[in-house]
Amino acid sequence: MTIERKQPKPKKCRVATCRASFVPSRMGQAVCSPACALIDAPKNQDKARKAIAQRDRREIQVRKEKLKSRADHLREAQTAANEYIRLRDAHLPCISCDSMPNDNDLMTGSRWDAGHYRSVGACPELRFEPLNIHRQCVKCNRNLSGNAVEYRIRLVLRIGAETVAWLEGPHEPRKYTVEEIKTIKAEYRAKTRELKKGQAA
Ligand SMILES: [Zn+2]
Ligand SMILES: [Zn+2]
């Protein structure tokens, strides 16, 4: 019985000015000769540098993540939730004053907030509850401290009296772990992506 040793397939030299055909004598050999290896080296160094820079960025990211406080995570999750709400309600008027978004607002989203019906301070249990957050004009949210009476009137029309009563009722205190907060942020980001996909289609 004879064993056929497979000859490695010939490759083309990676050096653009060479491109000679050669049979690799070791794994991963990409150039035909030591001369071409010299020409190829700077390109390799560049690749290595980029790989190192990328690894450094990742490590910095990991370190930053570890330095974040619970409050930082809560803030980030709230930002993600609010972004989702603004997008969800993009075509609805302000929850408190019926002012409508104009085309410019739709593009920039700048004049609009996501306003909590029960504020984060008053009812932290509902800070991520989508039924408790609605798109609101900056004037109502910031200058009129939420414009709560008007908010309630339109909230009843939008989600029903029963749901408003539920919001206004007692809620179990919640102590989220950092992992849970991260999950909330990830979920809201995913919901935002879904909405954007739907609107683009
Ligand atoms: Zn070559
Ligand atoms: Zn308003």
Tab-separated table of C-alpha atoms and ligand atoms in Angstrom:
chain	number	residue	atom	x	y	z
A	1	MET	CA	0.000	0.000	0.000
A	2	THR	CA	1.325	3.383	-0.896
A	3	ILE	CA	0.543	6.507	1.011
A	4	GLU	CA	0.044	9.482	-1.179
A	5	ARG	CA	1.439	12.577	0.377
A	6	LYS	CA	-0.576	15.550	-0.754
A	7	GLN	CA	1.517	18.334	-2.189
A	8	PRO	CA	0.516	21.755	-0.789
A	9	LYS	CA	-1.294	23.832	-3.346
A	10	PRO	CA	0.656	26.666	-4.922
A	11	LYS	CA	-0.295	30.151	-3.744
A	12	LYS	CA	0.214	33.631	-5.128
A	13	CYS	CA	2.685	35.830	-3.294
A	14	ARG	CA	0.908	38.499	-1.196
A	15	VAL	CA	3.319	41.237	-2.250
A	16	ALA	CA	1.407	43.219	-4.850
A	17	THR	CA	4.456	43.971	-6.977
A	18	CYS	CA	5.454	40.301	-7.030
A	19	ARG	CA	2.421	38.042	-7.243
A	20	ALA	CA	4.695	35.091	-8.064
A	21	SER	CA	3.280	31.634	-7.683
A	22	PHE	CA	4.981	29.565	-4.974
A	23	VAL	CA	4.465	26.378	-3.005
A	24	PRO	CA	4.273	27.219	0.711
A	25	SER	CA	6.763	25.315	2.844
A	26	ARG	CA	5.084	26.214	6.121
A	27	MET	CA	1.579	26.944	7.379
A	28	GLY	CA	0.306	30.430	6.740
A	29	GLN	CA	3.172	31.411	4.471
A	30	ALA	CA	1.926	34.321	2.388
A	31	VAL	CA	5.009	35.510	0.563
A	32	CYS	CA	7.242	33.710	-1.888
A	33	SER	CA	10.695	34.601	-0.555
A	34	PRO	CA	12.667	36.283	2.240
A	35	ALA	CA	12.992	39.305	-0.051
A	36	CYS	CA	9.227	39.574	-0.334
A	37	ALA	CA	8.882	38.978	3.412
A	38	LEU	CA	10.889	42.178	3.957
A	39	ILE	CA	8.597	44.128	1.662
A	40	ASP	CA	5.557	42.625	3.364
A	41	ALA	CA	6.729	43.326	6.923
A	42	PRO	CA	5.511	46.933	7.295
A	43	LYS	CA	2.028	45.860	6.297
A	44	ASN	CA	2.146	43.163	8.962
A	45	GLN	CA	3.322	45.646	11.548
A	46	ASP	CA	0.439	47.891	10.685
A	47	LYS	CA	-1.972	45.022	11.185
A	48	ALA	CA	-0.361	44.168	14.513
A	49	ARG	CA	-0.562	47.778	15.634
A	50	LYS	CA	-4.222	47.939	14.767
A	51	ALA	CA	-4.913	44.701	16.604
A	52	ILE	CA	-3.138	46.010	19.697
A	53	ALA	CA	-5.023	49.318	19.549
A	54	GLN	CA	-8.286	47.445	19.269
A	55	ARG	CA	-7.420	45.244	22.230
A	56	ASP	CA	-6.493	48.352	24.249
A	57	ARG	CA	-9.801	49.989	23.423
A	58	ARG	CA	-11.641	46.890	24.528
A	59	GLU	CA	-9.711	46.784	27.803
A	60	ILE	CA	-10.422	50.460	28.480
A	61	GLN	CA	-14.075	49.757	27.791
A	62	VAL	CA	-14.062	46.867	30.244
A	63	ARG	CA	-12.302	48.976	32.889
A	64	LYS	CA	-14.728	51.891	32.393
A	65	GLU	CA	-17.634	49.495	32.742
A	66	LYS	CA	-16.213	48.248	36.059
A	67	LEU	CA	-15.817	51.804	37.364
A	68	LYS	CA	-19.450	52.685	36.730
A	69	SER	CA	-21.541	53.179	39.836
A	70	ARG	CA	-25.048	51.886	40.285
A	71	ALA	CA	-26.265	55.450	39.701
A	72	ASP	CA	-24.393	55.547	36.379
A	73	HIS	CA	-26.111	52.350	35.296
A	74	LEU	CA	-29.507	53.696	36.355
A	75	ARG	CA	-28.896	56.871	34.380
A	76	GLU	CA	-27.880	54.949	31.272
A	77	ALA	CA	-30.898	52.658	31.491
A	78	GLN	CA	-33.155	55.700	31.927
A	79	THR	CA	-31.625	57.334	28.863
A	80	ALA	CA	-32.310	54.172	26.878
A	81	ALA	CA	-35.891	53.997	28.160
A	82	ASN	CA	-36.534	57.675	27.387
A	83	GLU	CA	-35.124	57.358	23.884
A	84	TYR	CA	-37.512	54.490	23.240
A	85	ILE	CA	-40.477	56.498	24.556
A	86	ARG	CA	-39.686	59.510	22.367
A	87	LEU	CA	-39.534	57.278	19.347
A	88	ARG	CA	-42.666	55.311	20.327
A	89	ASP	CA	-44.631	58.567	20.675
A	90	ALA	CA	-42.938	60.388	17.796
A	91	HIS	CA	-46.210	61.043	16.004
A	92	LEU	CA	-48.297	61.852	19.048
A	93	PRO	CA	-48.829	65.318	20.503
A	94	CYS	CA	-47.366	66.377	23.828
A	95	ILE	CA	-49.074	64.383	26.600
A	96	SER	CA	-49.824	67.595	28.511
A	97	CYS	CA	-50.563	70.343	25.995
A	98	ASP	CA	-51.379	68.709	22.638
A	99	SER	CA	-48.654	70.624	20.843
A	100	MET	CA	-47.641	68.674	17.770
A	101	PRO	CA	-44.206	67.809	16.553
A	102	ASN	CA	-43.291	69.584	13.353
A	103	ASP	CA	-41.124	68.058	10.652
A	104	ASN	CA	-38.029	69.685	12.006
A	105	ASP	CA	-38.611	68.195	15.452
A	106	LEU	CA	-39.098	64.793	13.917
A	107	MET	CA	-35.671	65.006	12.401
A	108	THR	CA	-33.803	66.405	15.374
A	109	GLY	CA	-36.001	65.270	18.264
A	110	SER	CA	-34.516	68.172	20.184
A	111	ARG	CA	-37.549	69.916	21.619
A	112	TRP	CA	-38.989	66.816	23.152
A	113	ASP	CA	-38.504	64.985	26.405
A	114	ALA	CA	-39.789	61.747	27.805
A	115	GLY	CA	-41.801	62.854	30.824
A	116	HIS	CA	-42.729	60.639	33.753
A	117	TYR	CA	-46.295	60.893	35.007
A	118	ARG	CA	-45.183	59.835	38.472
A	119	SER	CA	-41.732	61.314	38.807
A	120	VAL	CA	-38.639	59.238	39.452
A	121	GLY	CA	-38.268	60.977	42.798
A	122	ALA	CA	-41.850	60.384	43.880
A	123	CYS	CA	-42.167	56.846	42.578
A	124	PRO	CA	-38.850	55.246	41.645
A	125	GLU	CA	-40.644	51.901	41.230
A	126	LEU	CA	-42.143	53.210	37.990
A	127	ARG	CA	-39.053	54.842	36.568
A	128	PHE	CA	-38.789	52.270	33.772
A	129	GLU	CA	-42.513	51.614	33.354
A	130	PRO	CA	-43.421	52.505	29.755
A	131	LEU	CA	-47.037	53.287	30.733
A	132	ASN	CA	-45.687	55.905	33.133
A	133	ILE	CA	-43.537	57.681	30.542
A	134	HIS	CA	-44.788	59.656	27.577
A	135	ARG	CA	-43.353	62.054	25.107
A	136	GLN	CA	-43.705	65.578	26.348
A	137	CYS	CA	-42.657	68.985	25.108
A	138	VAL	CA	-39.754	70.594	26.884
A	139	LYS	CA	-41.943	73.477	28.030
A	140	CYS	CA	-44.375	71.182	29.869
A	141	ASN	CA	-41.722	68.868	31.231
A	142	ARG	CA	-39.172	71.390	32.443
A	143	ASN	CA	-40.802	74.802	32.674
A	144	LEU	CA	-44.131	73.573	34.019
A	145	SER	CA	-42.673	70.745	36.144
A	146	GLY	CA	-44.467	68.085	34.140
A	147	ASN	CA	-47.755	69.983	33.794
A	148	ALA	CA	-49.281	67.170	35.862
A	149	VAL	CA	-52.962	68.094	35.862
A	150	GLU	CA	-53.047	68.351	32.075
A	151	TYR	CA	-50.879	65.227	31.841
A	152	ARG	CA	-53.458	63.235	33.794
A	153	ILE	CA	-56.380	64.356	31.635
A	154	ARG	CA	-54.719	63.147	28.429
A	155	LEU	CA	-53.190	60.086	30.064
A	156	VAL	CA	-56.680	58.829	30.940
A	157	LEU	CA	-57.671	59.246	27.282
A	158	ARG	CA	-54.564	57.487	26.094
A	159	ILE	CA	-54.232	54.474	28.407
A	160	GLY	CA	-57.582	54.398	30.230
A	161	ALA	CA	-58.710	55.352	33.731
A	162	GLU	CA	-58.020	51.922	35.159
A	163	THR	CA	-54.406	51.910	34.085
A	164	VAL	CA	-53.932	55.431	35.421
A	165	ALA	CA	-55.423	54.285	38.735
A	166	TRP	CA	-52.941	51.419	38.745
A	167	LEU	CA	-50.061	53.846	38.164
A	168	GLU	CA	-51.336	56.002	41.009
A	169	GLY	CA	-51.681	53.051	43.356
A	170	PRO	CA	-49.007	51.572	45.601
A	171	HIS	CA	-46.047	49.766	44.042
A	172	GLU	CA	-43.665	47.241	45.472
A	173	PRO	CA	-40.290	48.797	46.246
A	174	ARG	CA	-37.703	47.598	43.759
A	175	LYS	CA	-34.034	47.184	44.392
A	176	TYR	CA	-32.488	46.388	41.039
A	177	THR	CA	-29.116	44.733	40.900
A	178	VAL	CA	-26.592	46.213	38.471
A	179	GLU	CA	-27.121	43.189	36.228
A	180	GLU	CA	-30.864	43.811	36.178
A	181	ILE	CA	-30.333	47.469	35.327
A	182	LYS	CA	-28.033	46.487	32.469
A	183	THR	CA	-30.688	44.094	31.215
A	184	ILE	CA	-33.305	46.868	31.271
A	185	LYS	CA	-30.983	49.106	29.257
A	186	ALA	CA	-30.303	46.345	26.732
A	187	GLU	CA	-34.005	45.595	26.389
A	188	TYR	CA	-34.918	49.223	25.742
A	189	ARG	CA	-32.116	49.565	23.200
A	190	ALA	CA	-33.399	46.478	21.419
A	191	LYS	CA	-36.929	47.903	21.412
A	192	THR	CA	-35.633	51.167	19.957
A	193	ARG	CA	-33.787	49.269	17.221
A	194	GLU	CA	-36.955	47.325	16.418
A	195	LEU	CA	-38.977	50.527	16.157
A	196	LYS	CA	-36.384	52.170	13.938
A	197	LYS	CA	-36.374	49.137	11.681
A	198	GLY	CA	-40.158	49.270	11.443
A	199	GLN	CA	-40.160	52.989	10.649
A	200	ALA	CA	-37.495	52.611	7.975
A	201	ALA	CA	-39.440	49.850	6.257
B	1	ZN	ZN	7.040	37.445	-3.873
B	2	ZN	ZN	-46.496	70.328	26.234
